[in-house]
PDB file of C-alpha atoms and ligand atoms in Angstrom:
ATOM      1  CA  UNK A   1       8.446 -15.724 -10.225  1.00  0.00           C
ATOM      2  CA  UNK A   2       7.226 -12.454 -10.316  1.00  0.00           C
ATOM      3  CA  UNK A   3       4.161 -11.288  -8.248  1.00  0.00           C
ATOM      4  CA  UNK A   4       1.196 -10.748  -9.155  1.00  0.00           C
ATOM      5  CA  UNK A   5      -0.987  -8.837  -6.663  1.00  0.00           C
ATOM      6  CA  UNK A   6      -4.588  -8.567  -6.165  1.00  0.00           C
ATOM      7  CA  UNK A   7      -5.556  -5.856  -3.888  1.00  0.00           C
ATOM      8  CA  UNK A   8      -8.793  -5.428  -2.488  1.00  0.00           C
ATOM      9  CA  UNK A   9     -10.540  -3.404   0.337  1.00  0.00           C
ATOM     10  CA  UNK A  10     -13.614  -2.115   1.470  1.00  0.00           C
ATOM     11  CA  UNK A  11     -15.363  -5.772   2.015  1.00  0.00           C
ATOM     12  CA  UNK A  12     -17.460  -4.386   4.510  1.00  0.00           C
ATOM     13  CA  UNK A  13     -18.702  -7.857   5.646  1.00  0.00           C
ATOM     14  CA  UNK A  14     -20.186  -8.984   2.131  1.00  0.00           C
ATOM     15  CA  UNK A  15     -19.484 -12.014   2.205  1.00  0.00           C
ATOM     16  CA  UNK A  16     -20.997 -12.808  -1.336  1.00  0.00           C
ATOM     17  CA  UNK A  17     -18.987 -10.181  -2.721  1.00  0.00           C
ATOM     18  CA  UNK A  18     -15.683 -11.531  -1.123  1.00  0.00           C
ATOM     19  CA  UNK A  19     -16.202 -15.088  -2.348  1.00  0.00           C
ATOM     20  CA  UNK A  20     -17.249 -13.939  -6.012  1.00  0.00           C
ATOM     21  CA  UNK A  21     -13.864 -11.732  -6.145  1.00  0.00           C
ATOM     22  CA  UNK A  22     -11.757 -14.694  -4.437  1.00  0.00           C
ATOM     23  CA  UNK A  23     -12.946 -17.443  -7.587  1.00  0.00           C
ATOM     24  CA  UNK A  24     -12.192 -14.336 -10.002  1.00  0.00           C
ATOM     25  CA  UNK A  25      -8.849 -14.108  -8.213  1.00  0.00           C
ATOM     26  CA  UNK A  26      -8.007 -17.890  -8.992  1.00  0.00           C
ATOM     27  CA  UNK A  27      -9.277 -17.798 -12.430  1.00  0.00           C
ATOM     28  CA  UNK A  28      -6.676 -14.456 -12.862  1.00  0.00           C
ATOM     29  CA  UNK A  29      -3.601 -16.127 -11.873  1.00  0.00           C
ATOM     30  CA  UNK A  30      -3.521 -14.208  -8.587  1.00  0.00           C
ATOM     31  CA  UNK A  31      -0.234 -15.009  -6.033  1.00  0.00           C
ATOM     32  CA  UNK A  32      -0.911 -12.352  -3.046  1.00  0.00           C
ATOM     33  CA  UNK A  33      -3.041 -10.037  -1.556  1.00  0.00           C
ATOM     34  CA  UNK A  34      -3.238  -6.855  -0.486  1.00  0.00           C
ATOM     35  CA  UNK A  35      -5.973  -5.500   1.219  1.00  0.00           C
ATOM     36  CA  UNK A  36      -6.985  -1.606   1.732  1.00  0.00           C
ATOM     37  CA  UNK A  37      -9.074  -2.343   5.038  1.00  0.00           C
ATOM     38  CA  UNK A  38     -12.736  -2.040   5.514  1.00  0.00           C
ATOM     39  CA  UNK A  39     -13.189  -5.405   6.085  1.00  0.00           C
ATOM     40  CA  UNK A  40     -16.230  -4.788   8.362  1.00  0.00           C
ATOM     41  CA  UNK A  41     -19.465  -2.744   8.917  1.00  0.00           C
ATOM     42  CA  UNK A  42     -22.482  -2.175   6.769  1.00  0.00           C
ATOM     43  CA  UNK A  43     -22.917  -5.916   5.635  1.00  0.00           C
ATOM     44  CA  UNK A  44     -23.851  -8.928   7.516  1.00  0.00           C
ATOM     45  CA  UNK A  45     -21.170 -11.332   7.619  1.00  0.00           C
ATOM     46  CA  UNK A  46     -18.322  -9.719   9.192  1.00  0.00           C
ATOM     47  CA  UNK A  47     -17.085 -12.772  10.964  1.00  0.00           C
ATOM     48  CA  UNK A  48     -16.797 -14.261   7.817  1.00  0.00           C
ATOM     49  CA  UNK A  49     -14.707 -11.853   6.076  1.00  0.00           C
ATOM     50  CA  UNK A  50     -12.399 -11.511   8.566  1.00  0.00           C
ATOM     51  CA  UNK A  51     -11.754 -15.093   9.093  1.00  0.00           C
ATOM     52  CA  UNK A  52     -11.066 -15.126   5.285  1.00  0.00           C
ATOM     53  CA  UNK A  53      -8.781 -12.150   5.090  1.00  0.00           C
ATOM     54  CA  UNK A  54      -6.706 -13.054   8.391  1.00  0.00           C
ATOM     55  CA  UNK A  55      -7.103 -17.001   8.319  1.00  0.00           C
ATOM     56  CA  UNK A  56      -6.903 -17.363   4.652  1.00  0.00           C
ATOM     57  CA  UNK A  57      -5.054 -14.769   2.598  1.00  0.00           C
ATOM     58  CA  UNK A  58      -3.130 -13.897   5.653  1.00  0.00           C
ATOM     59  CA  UNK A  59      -2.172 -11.069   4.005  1.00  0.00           C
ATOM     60  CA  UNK A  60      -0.814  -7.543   4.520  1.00  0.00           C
ATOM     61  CA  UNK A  61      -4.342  -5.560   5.800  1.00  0.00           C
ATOM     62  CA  UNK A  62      -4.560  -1.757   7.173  1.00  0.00           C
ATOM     63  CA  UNK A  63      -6.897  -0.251   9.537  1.00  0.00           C
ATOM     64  CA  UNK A  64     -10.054   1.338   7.836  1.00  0.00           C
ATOM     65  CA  UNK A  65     -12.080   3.800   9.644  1.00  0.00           C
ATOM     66  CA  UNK A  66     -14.270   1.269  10.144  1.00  0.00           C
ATOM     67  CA  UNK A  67     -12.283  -1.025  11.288  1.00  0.00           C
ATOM     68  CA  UNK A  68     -11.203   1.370  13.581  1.00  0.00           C
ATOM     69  CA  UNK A  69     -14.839   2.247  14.890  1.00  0.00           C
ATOM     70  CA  UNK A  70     -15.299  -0.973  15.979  1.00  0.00           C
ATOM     71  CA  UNK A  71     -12.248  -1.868  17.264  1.00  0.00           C
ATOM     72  CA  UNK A  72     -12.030   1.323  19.855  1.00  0.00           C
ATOM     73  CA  UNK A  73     -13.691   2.746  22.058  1.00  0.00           C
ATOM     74  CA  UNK A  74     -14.999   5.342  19.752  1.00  0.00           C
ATOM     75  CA  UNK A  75     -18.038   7.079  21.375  1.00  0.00           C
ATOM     76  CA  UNK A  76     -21.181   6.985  18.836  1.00  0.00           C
ATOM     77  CA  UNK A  77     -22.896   9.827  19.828  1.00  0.00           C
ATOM     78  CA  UNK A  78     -22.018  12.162  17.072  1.00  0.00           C
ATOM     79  CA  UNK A  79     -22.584   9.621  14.409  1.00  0.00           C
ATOM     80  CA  UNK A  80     -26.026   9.039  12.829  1.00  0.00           C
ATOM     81  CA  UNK A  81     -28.160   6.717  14.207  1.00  0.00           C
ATOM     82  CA  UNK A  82     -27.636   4.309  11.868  1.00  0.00           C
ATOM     83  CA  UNK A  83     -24.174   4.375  11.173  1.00  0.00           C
ATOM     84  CA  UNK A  84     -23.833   3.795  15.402  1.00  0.00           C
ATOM     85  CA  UNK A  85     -26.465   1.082  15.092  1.00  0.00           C
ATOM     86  CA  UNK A  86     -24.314  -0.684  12.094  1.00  0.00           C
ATOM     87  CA  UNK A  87     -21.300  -0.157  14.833  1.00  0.00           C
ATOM     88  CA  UNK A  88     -22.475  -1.219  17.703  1.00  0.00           C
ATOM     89  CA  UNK A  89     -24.012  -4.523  16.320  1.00  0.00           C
ATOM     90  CA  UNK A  90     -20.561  -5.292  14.360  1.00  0.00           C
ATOM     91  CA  UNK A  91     -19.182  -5.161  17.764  1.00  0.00           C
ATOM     92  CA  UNK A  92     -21.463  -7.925  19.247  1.00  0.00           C
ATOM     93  CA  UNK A  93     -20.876  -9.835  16.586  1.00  0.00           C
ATOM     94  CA  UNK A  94     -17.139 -10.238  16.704  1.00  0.00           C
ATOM     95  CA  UNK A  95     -15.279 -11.847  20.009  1.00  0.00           C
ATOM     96  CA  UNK A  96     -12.613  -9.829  22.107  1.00  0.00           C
ATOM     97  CA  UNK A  97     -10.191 -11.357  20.148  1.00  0.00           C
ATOM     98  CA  UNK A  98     -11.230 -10.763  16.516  1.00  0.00           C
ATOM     99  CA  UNK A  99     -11.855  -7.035  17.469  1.00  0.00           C
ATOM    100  CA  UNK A 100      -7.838  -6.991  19.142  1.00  0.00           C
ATOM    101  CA  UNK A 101      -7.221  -8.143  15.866  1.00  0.00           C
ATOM    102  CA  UNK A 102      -9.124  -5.267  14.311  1.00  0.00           C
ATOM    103  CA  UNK A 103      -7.094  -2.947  16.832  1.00  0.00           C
ATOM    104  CA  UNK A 104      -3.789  -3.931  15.586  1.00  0.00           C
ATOM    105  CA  UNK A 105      -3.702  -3.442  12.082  1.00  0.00           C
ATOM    106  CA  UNK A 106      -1.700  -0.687  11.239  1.00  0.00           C
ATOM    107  CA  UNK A 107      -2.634   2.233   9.301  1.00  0.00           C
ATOM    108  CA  UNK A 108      -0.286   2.036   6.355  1.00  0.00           C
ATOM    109  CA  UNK A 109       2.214  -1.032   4.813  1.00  0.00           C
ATOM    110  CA  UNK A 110       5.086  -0.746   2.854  1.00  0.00           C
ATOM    111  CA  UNK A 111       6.406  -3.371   0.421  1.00  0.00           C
ATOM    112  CA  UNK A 112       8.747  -2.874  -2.033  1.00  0.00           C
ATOM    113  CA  UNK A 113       7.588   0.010  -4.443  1.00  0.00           C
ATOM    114  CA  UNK A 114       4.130  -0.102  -3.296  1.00  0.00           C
ATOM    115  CA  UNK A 115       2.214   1.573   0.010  1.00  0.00           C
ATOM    116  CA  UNK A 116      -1.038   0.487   1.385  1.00  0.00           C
ATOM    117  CA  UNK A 117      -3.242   2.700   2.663  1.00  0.00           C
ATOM    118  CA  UNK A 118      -6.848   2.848   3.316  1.00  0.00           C
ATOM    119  CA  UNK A 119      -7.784   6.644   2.979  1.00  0.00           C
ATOM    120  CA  UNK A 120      -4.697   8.554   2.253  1.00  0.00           C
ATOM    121  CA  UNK A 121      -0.777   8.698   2.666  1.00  0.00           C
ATOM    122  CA  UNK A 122      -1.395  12.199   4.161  1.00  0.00           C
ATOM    123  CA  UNK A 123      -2.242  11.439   8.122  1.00  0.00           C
ATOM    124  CA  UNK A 124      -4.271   8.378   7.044  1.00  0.00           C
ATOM    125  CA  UNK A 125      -5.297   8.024  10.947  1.00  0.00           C
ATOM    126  CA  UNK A 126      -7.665  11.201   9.854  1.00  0.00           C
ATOM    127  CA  UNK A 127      -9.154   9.172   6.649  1.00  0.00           C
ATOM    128  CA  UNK A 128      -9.409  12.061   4.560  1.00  0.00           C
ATOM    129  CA  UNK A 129     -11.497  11.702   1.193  1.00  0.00           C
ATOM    130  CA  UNK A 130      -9.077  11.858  -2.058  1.00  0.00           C
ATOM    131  CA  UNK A 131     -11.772  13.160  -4.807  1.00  0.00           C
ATOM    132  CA  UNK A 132      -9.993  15.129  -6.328  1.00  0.00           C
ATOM    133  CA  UNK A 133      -6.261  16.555  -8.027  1.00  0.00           C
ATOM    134  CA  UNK A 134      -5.868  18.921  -5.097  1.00  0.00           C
ATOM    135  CA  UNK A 135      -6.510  15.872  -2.063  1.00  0.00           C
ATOM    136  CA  UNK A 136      -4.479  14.042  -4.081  1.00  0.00           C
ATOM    137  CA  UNK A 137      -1.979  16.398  -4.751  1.00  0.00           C
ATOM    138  CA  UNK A 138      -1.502  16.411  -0.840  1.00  0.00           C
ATOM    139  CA  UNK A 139      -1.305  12.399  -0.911  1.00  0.00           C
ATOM    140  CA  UNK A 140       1.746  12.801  -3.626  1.00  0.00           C
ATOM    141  CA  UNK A 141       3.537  15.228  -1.205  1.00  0.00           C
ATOM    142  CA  UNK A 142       4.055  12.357   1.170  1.00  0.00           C
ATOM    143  CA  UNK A 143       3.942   9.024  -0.881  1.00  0.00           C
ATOM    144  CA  UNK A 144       7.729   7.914  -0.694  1.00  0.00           C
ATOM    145  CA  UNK A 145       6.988   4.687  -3.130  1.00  0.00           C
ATOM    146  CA  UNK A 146       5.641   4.940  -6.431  1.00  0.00           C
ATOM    147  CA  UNK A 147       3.130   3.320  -6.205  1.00  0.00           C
ATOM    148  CA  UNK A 148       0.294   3.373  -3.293  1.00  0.00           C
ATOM    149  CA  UNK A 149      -3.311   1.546  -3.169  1.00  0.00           C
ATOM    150  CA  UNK A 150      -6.377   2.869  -1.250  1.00  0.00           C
ATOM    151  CA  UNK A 151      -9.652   2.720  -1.118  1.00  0.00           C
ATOM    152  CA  UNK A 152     -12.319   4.548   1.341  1.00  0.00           C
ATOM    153  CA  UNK A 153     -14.280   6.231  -0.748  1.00  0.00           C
ATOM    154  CA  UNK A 154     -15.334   3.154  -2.858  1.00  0.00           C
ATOM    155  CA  UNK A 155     -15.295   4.576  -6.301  1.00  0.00           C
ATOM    156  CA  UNK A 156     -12.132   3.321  -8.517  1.00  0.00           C
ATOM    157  CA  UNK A 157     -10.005   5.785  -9.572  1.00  0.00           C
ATOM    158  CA  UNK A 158      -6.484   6.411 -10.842  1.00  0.00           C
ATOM    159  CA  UNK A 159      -4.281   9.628  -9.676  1.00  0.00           C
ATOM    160  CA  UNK A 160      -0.913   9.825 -11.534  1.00  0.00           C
ATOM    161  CA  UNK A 161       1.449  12.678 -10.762  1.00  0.00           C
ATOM    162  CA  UNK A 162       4.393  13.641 -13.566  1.00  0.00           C
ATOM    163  CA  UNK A 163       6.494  16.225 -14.386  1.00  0.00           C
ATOM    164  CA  UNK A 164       3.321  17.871 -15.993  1.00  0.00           C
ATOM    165  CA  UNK A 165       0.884  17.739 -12.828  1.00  0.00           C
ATOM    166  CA  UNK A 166      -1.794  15.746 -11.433  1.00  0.00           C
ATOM    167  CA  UNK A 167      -4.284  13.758 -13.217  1.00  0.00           C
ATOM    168  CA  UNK A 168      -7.173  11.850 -12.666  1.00  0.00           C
ATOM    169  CA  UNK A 169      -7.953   8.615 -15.127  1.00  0.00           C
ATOM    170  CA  UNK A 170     -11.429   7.000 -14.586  1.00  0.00           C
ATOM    171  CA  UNK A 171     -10.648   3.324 -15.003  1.00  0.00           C
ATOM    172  CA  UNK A 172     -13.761   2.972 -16.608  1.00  0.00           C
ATOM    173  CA  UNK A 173     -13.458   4.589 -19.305  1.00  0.00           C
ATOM    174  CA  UNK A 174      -9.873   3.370 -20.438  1.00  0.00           C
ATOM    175  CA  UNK A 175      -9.285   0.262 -22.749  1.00  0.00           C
ATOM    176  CA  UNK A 176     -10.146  -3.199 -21.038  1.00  0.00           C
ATOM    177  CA  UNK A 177     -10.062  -1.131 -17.736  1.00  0.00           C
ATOM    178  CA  UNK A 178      -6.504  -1.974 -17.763  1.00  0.00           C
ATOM    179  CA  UNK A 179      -3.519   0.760 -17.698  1.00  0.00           C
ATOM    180  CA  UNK A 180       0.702   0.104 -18.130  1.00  0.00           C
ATOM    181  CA  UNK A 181       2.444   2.117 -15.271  1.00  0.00           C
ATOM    182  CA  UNK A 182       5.264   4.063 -17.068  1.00  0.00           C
ATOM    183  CA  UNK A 183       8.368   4.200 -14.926  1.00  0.00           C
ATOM    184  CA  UNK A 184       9.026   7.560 -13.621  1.00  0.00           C
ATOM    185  CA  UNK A 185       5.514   9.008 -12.533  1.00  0.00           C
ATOM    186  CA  UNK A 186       3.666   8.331  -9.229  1.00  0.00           C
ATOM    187  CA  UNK A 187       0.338   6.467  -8.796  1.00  0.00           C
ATOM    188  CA  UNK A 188      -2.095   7.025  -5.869  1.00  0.00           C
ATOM    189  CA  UNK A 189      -4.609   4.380  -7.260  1.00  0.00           C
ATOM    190  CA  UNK A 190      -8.332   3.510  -5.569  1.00  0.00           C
ATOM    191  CA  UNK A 191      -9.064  -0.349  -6.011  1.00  0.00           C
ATOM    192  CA  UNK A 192     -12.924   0.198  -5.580  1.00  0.00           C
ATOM    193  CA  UNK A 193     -14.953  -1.516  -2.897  1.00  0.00           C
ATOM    194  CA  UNK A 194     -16.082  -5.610  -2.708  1.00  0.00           C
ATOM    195  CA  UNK A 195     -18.695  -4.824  -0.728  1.00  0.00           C
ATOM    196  CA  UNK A 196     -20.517  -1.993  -1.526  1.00  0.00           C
ATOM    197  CA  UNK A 197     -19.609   0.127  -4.364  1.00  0.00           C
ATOM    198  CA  UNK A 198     -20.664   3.591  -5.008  1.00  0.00           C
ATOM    199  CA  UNK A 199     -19.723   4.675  -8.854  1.00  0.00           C
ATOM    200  CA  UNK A 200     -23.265   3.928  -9.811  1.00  0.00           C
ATOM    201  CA  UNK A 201     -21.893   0.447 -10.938  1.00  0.00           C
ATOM    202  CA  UNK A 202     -23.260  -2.214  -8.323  1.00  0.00           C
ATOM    203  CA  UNK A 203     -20.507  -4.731  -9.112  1.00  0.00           C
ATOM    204  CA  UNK A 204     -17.622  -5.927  -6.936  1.00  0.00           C
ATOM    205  CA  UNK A 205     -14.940  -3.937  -7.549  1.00  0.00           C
ATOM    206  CA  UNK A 206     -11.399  -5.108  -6.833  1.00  0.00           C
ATOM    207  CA  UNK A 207      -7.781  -4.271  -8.951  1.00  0.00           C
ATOM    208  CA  UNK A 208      -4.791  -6.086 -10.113  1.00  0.00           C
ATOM    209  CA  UNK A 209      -0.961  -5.633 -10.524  1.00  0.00           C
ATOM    210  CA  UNK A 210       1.554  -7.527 -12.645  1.00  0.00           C
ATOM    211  CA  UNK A 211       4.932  -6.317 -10.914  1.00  0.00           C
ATOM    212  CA  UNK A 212       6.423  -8.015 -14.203  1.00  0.00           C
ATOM    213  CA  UNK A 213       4.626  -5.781 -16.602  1.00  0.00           C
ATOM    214  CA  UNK A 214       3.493  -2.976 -14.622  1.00  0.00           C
ATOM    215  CA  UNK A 215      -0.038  -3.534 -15.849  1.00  0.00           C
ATOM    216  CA  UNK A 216      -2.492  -2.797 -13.207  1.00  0.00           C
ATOM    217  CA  UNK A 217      -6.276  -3.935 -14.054  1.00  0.00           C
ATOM    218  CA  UNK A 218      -9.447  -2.863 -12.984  1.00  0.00           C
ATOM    219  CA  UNK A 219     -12.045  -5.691 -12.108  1.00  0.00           C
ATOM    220  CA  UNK A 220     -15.750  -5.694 -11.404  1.00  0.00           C
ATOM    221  CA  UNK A 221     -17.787  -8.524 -11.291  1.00  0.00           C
ATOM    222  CA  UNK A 222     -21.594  -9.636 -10.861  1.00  0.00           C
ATOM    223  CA  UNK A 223     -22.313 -11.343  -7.595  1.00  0.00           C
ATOM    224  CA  UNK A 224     -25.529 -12.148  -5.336  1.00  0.00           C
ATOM    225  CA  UNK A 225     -26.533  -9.179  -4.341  1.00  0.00           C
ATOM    226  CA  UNK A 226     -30.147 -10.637  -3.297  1.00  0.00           C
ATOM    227  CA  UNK A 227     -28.066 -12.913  -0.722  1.00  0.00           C
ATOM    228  CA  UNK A 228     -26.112 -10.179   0.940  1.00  0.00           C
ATOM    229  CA  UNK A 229     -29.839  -7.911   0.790  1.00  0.00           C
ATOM    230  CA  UNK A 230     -31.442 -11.278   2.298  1.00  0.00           C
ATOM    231  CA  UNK A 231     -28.395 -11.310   5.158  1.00  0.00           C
ATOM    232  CA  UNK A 232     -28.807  -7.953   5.671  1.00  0.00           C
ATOM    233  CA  UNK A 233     -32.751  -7.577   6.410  1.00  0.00           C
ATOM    234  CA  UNK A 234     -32.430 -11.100   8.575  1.00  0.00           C
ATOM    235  CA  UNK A 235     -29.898  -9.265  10.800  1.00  0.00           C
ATOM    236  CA  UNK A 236     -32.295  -6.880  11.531  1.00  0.00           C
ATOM    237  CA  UNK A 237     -29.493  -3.878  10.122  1.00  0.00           C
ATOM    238  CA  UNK A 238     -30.987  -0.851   8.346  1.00  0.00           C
ATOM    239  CA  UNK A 239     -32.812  -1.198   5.305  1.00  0.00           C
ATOM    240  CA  UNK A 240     -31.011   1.141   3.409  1.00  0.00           C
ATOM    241  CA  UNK A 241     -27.933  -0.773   3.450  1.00  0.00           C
ATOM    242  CA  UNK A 242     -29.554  -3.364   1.485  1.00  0.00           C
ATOM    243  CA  UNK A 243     -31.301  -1.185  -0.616  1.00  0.00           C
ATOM    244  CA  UNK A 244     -27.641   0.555  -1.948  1.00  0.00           C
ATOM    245  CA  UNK A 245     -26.082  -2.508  -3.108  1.00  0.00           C
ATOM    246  CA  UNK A 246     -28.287  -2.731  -5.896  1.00  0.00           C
ATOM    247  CA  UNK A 247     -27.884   0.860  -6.869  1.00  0.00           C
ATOM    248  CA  UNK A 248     -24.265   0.765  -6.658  1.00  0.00           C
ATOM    249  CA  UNK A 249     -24.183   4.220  -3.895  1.00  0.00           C
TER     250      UNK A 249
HETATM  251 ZN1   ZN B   1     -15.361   1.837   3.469  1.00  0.00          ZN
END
């Protein structure tokens, strides 16, 4: 039977968000996962998410800078106050051997046509921002497959390079968000962010691919964001982090 993947990243410990996406998943006819990385920081239940992601989908994850923060010994001094705070209390929430697990993930997985990565193909280790044709024009120089998922910068978005250029398709403004992959072009495609989106649109964002028909969908769905808010503030973890997932930035 042919796959169909869901591919999601950028949980960043939103629990309510994860488990909202997960019952979509189900409902879609899902088989596997993919995940983009960013499964921690900002949110409040980060050992949550990870036990999900590594317990349950077992799935093929990547490292996200976050991920990477965490899991290192990354010194926080140049990083605002409360980005380090965010850090630091991610750490002391997650046991020697959750952040090892952190540690390991790689930075990019191939599968069959399709590369994971969480920032870009292009050094992703340096999790560079692809906003634009020109970042992603540097992402199509080294994508081997032809097809690769990201995320990082939590705003969906599809890149396709042909024989006529690069373009950029915003996923929200296409028919029934979904798009048919023609054979023969390259796709550097951004899934969106579970767990805190920043398009302006506060829903859970996650994508999906029919290997069959090449159809890849865009998802976003309405969860409890006055849950994850209520998490947030009982941690004791900047306000402002609470404050954004309403606002969708
Ligand atoms: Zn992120």
């Amino acid at each position: 039977m042919a796959k169909t993947f869901a591919i999601l990243g950028d949980i960043h410990a939103n629990l309510e968000a994860l488990q909202t996406v997960l019952d979509d998943c189900r409902r879609q006819g899902v088989t596997d996962f993919l995940c983009t990385g960013d499964v921690i920081g900002y949110n409040a239940s980060p050992k949550e998410c990870m036990r999900i992601v590594r317990d349950e989908l077992g799935c093929p994850v990547v490292k996200g800078n976050h991920d990477h923060y965490v899991s290192s010994e990354q010194n926080l001094n140049d990083f605002q106050p409360h980005a380090a705070f965010v850090i630091q209390w991610t750490r002391n929430q997650l046991s020697g051997e959750e952040i090892q697990w952190l540690a390991d993930l790689p930075w990019s997985v191939t599968i069959p046509g399709i590369t994971l990565v969480h920032s870009t193909n292009d050094r992703p280790e340096n999790f560079g921002y692809v906003f634009d044709n020109l970042q992603a024009e540097a992402n199509f120089l080294v994508q081997k497959t032809p097809l690769s998922f990201h995320g990082h910068t939590h705003c969906p978005m599809i890149y396709e390079k042909s024989m006529n250029g690069v373009f950029r398709i915003d996923p929200a403004e296409i028919p029934a968000h979904e798009m048919k992959l023609p054979v023969g072009r390259k796709y550097f495609i951004n899934v969106g962010s579970v767990g805190q989106p920043r398009d302006g649109d506060p829903r859970a964002a996650y994508a999906i691919y029919d290997v069959a028909t090449k159809v890849v969908r865009f998802r976003r769905l309405e969860y409890d964001i006055a849950a994850a808010q209520a998490k947030i503030r009982a941690a004791g973890l900047p306000e402002r982090l609470a404050e954004r997932l309403a606002v969708g930035q």
